[in-house]
Short mmCIF file of C-alpha atoms and ligand atoms in Angstrom, two decimals:
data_model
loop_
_atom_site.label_atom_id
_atom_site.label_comp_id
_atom_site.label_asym_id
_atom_site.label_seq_id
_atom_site.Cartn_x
_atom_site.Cartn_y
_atom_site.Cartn_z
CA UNK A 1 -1.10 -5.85 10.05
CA UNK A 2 -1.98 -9.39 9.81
CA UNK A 3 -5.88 -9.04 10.89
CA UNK A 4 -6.78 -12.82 9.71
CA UNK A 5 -3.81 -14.32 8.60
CA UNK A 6 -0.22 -14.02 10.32
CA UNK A 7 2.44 -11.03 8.78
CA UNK A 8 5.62 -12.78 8.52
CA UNK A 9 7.75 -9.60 8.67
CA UNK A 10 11.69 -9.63 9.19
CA UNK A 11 11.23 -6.23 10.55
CA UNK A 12 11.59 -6.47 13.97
CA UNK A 13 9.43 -3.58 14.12
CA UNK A 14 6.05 -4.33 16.74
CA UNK A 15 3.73 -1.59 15.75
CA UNK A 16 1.99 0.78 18.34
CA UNK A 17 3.23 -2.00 21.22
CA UNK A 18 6.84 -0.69 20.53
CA UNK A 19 5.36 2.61 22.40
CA UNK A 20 2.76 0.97 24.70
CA UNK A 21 4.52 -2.35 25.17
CA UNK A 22 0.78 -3.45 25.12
CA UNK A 23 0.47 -7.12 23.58
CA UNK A 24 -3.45 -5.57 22.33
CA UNK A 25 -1.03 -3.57 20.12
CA UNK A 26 1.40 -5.89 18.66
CA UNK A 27 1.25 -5.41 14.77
CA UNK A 28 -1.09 -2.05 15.13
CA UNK A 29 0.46 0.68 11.87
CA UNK A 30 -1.85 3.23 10.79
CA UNK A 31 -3.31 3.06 7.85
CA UNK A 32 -1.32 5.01 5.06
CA UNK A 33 -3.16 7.29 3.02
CA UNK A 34 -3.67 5.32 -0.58
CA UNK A 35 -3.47 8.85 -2.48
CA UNK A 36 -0.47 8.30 -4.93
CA UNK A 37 0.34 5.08 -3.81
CA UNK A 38 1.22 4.02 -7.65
CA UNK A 39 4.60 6.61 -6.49
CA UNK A 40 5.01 5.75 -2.76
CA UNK A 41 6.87 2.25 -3.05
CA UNK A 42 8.42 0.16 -0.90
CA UNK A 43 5.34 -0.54 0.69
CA UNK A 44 4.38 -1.21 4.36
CA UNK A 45 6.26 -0.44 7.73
CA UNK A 46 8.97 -2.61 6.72
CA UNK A 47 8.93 -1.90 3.05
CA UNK A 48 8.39 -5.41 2.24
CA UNK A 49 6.82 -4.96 -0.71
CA UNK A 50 8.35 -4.08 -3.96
CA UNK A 51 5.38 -3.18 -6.27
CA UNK A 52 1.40 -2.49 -5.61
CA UNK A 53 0.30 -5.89 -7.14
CA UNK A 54 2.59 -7.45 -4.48
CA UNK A 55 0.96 -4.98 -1.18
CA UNK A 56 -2.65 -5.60 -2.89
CA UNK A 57 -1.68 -9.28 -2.79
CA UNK A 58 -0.40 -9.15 0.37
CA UNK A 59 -3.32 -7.08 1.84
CA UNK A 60 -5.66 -9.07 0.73
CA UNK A 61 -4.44 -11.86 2.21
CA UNK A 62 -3.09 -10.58 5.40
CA UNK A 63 -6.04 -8.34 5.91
CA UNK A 64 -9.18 -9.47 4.31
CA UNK A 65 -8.48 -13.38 4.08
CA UNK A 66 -8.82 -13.48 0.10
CA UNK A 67 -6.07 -14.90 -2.64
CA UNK A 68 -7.48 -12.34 -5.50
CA UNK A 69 -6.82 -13.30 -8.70
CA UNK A 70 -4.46 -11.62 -10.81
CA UNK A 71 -6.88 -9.95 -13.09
CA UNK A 72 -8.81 -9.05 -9.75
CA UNK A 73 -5.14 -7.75 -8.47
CA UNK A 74 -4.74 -5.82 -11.99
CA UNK A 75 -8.00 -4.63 -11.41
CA UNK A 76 -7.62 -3.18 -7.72
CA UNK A 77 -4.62 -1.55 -8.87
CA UNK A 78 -5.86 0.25 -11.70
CA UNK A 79 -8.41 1.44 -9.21
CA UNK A 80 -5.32 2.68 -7.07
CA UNK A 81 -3.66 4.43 -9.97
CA UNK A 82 -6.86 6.16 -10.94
CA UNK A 83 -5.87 8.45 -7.58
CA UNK A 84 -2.68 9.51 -8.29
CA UNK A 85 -3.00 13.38 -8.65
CA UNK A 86 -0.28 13.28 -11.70
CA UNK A 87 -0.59 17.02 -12.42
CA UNK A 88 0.22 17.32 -8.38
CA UNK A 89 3.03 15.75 -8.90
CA UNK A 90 4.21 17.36 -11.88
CA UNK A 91 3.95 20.70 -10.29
CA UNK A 92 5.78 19.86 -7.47
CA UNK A 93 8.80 18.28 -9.76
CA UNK A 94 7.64 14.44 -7.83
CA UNK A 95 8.11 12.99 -10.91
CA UNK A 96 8.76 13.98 -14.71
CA UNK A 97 5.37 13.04 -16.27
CA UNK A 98 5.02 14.47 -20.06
CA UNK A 99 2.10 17.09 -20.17
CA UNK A 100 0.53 15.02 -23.11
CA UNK A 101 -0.60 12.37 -20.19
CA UNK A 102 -1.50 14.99 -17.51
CA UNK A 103 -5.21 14.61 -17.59
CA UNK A 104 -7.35 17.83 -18.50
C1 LIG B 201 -8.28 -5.48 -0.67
C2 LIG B 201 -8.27 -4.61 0.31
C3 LIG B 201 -7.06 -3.75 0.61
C4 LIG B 201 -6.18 -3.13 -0.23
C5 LIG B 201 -6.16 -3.14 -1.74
C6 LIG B 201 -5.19 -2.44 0.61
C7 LIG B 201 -4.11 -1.72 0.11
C8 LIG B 201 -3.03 -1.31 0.89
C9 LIG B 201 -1.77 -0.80 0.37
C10 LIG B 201 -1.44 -0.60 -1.11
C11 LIG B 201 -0.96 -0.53 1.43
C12 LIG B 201 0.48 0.01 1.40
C13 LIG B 201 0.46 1.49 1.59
C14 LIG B 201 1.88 2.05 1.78
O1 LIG B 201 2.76 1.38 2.31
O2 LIG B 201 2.09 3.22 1.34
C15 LIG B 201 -1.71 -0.88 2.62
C16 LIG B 201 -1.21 -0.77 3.90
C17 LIG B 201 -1.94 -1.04 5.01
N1 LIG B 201 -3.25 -1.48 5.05
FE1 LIG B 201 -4.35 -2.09 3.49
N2 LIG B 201 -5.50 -2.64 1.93
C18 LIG B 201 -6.63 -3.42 1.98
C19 LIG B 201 -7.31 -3.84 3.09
C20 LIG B 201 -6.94 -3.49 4.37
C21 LIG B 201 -7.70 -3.82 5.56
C22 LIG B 201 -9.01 -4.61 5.58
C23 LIG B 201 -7.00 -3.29 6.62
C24 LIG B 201 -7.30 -3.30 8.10
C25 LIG B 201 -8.41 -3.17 8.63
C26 LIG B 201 -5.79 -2.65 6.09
C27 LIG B 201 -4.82 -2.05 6.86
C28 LIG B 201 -3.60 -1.61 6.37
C29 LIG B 201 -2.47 -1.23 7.22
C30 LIG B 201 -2.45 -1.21 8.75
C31 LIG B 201 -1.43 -0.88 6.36
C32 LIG B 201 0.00 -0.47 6.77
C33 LIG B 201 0.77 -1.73 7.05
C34 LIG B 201 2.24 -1.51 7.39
O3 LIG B 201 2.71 -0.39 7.39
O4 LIG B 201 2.89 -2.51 7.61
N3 LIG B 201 -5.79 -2.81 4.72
N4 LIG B 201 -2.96 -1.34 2.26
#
């Protein structure tokens, strides 16, 4: 977390050097799957971030070097909620989404 720019966090959490106390892995997380992420919120370790347009900002900063714009933010997150598996989640009660918008 932070690849190319710094990750300000007020998490005192380290990453994968909390375990190996290896500087190499200060600020190593795995990856979280992006499958649902429109439901997972707070995002990140330290659940920093409120909404996906805020992460996708963030990560895009943080991780790629890149200030998208909001319509390219709007866009990245439609892309995001394209993969959330809302009959999935129906079935297993994760969240009350009317049949009428359960794709076919
Ligand atoms: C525009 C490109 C990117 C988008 C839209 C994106 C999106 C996201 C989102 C939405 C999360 C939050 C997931 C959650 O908390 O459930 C996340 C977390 C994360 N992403 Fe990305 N990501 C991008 C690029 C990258 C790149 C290039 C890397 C590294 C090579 C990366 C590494 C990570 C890591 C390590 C986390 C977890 C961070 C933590 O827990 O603090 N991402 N990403």
């Amino acid at each position: 977390m932070g690849l190319v720019a710094k990750c300000d966090s007020k998490n005192k959490a380290q990453g994968v050097a909390g375990l190996t106390g290896k500087d190499a892995d200060r600020m190593t997380f795995k990856v979280p799957t992006l499958r649902n992420v429109e439901m997972t919120y707070p995002y990140f370790h330290d659940g920093e971030a409120d909404s996906l347009e805020k992460a996708v900002d963030i990560m895009g900063k943080l991780q790629v070097g890149r200030t998208h714009t909001p319509d390219e933010i709007a866009k990245i997150v439609a892309f995001h909620q394209r993969h959330t598996e809302t009959e999935t989640l129906r079935l297993i009660g994760y969240a009350s989404i009317p049949l009428s918008e359960v794709p076919a």
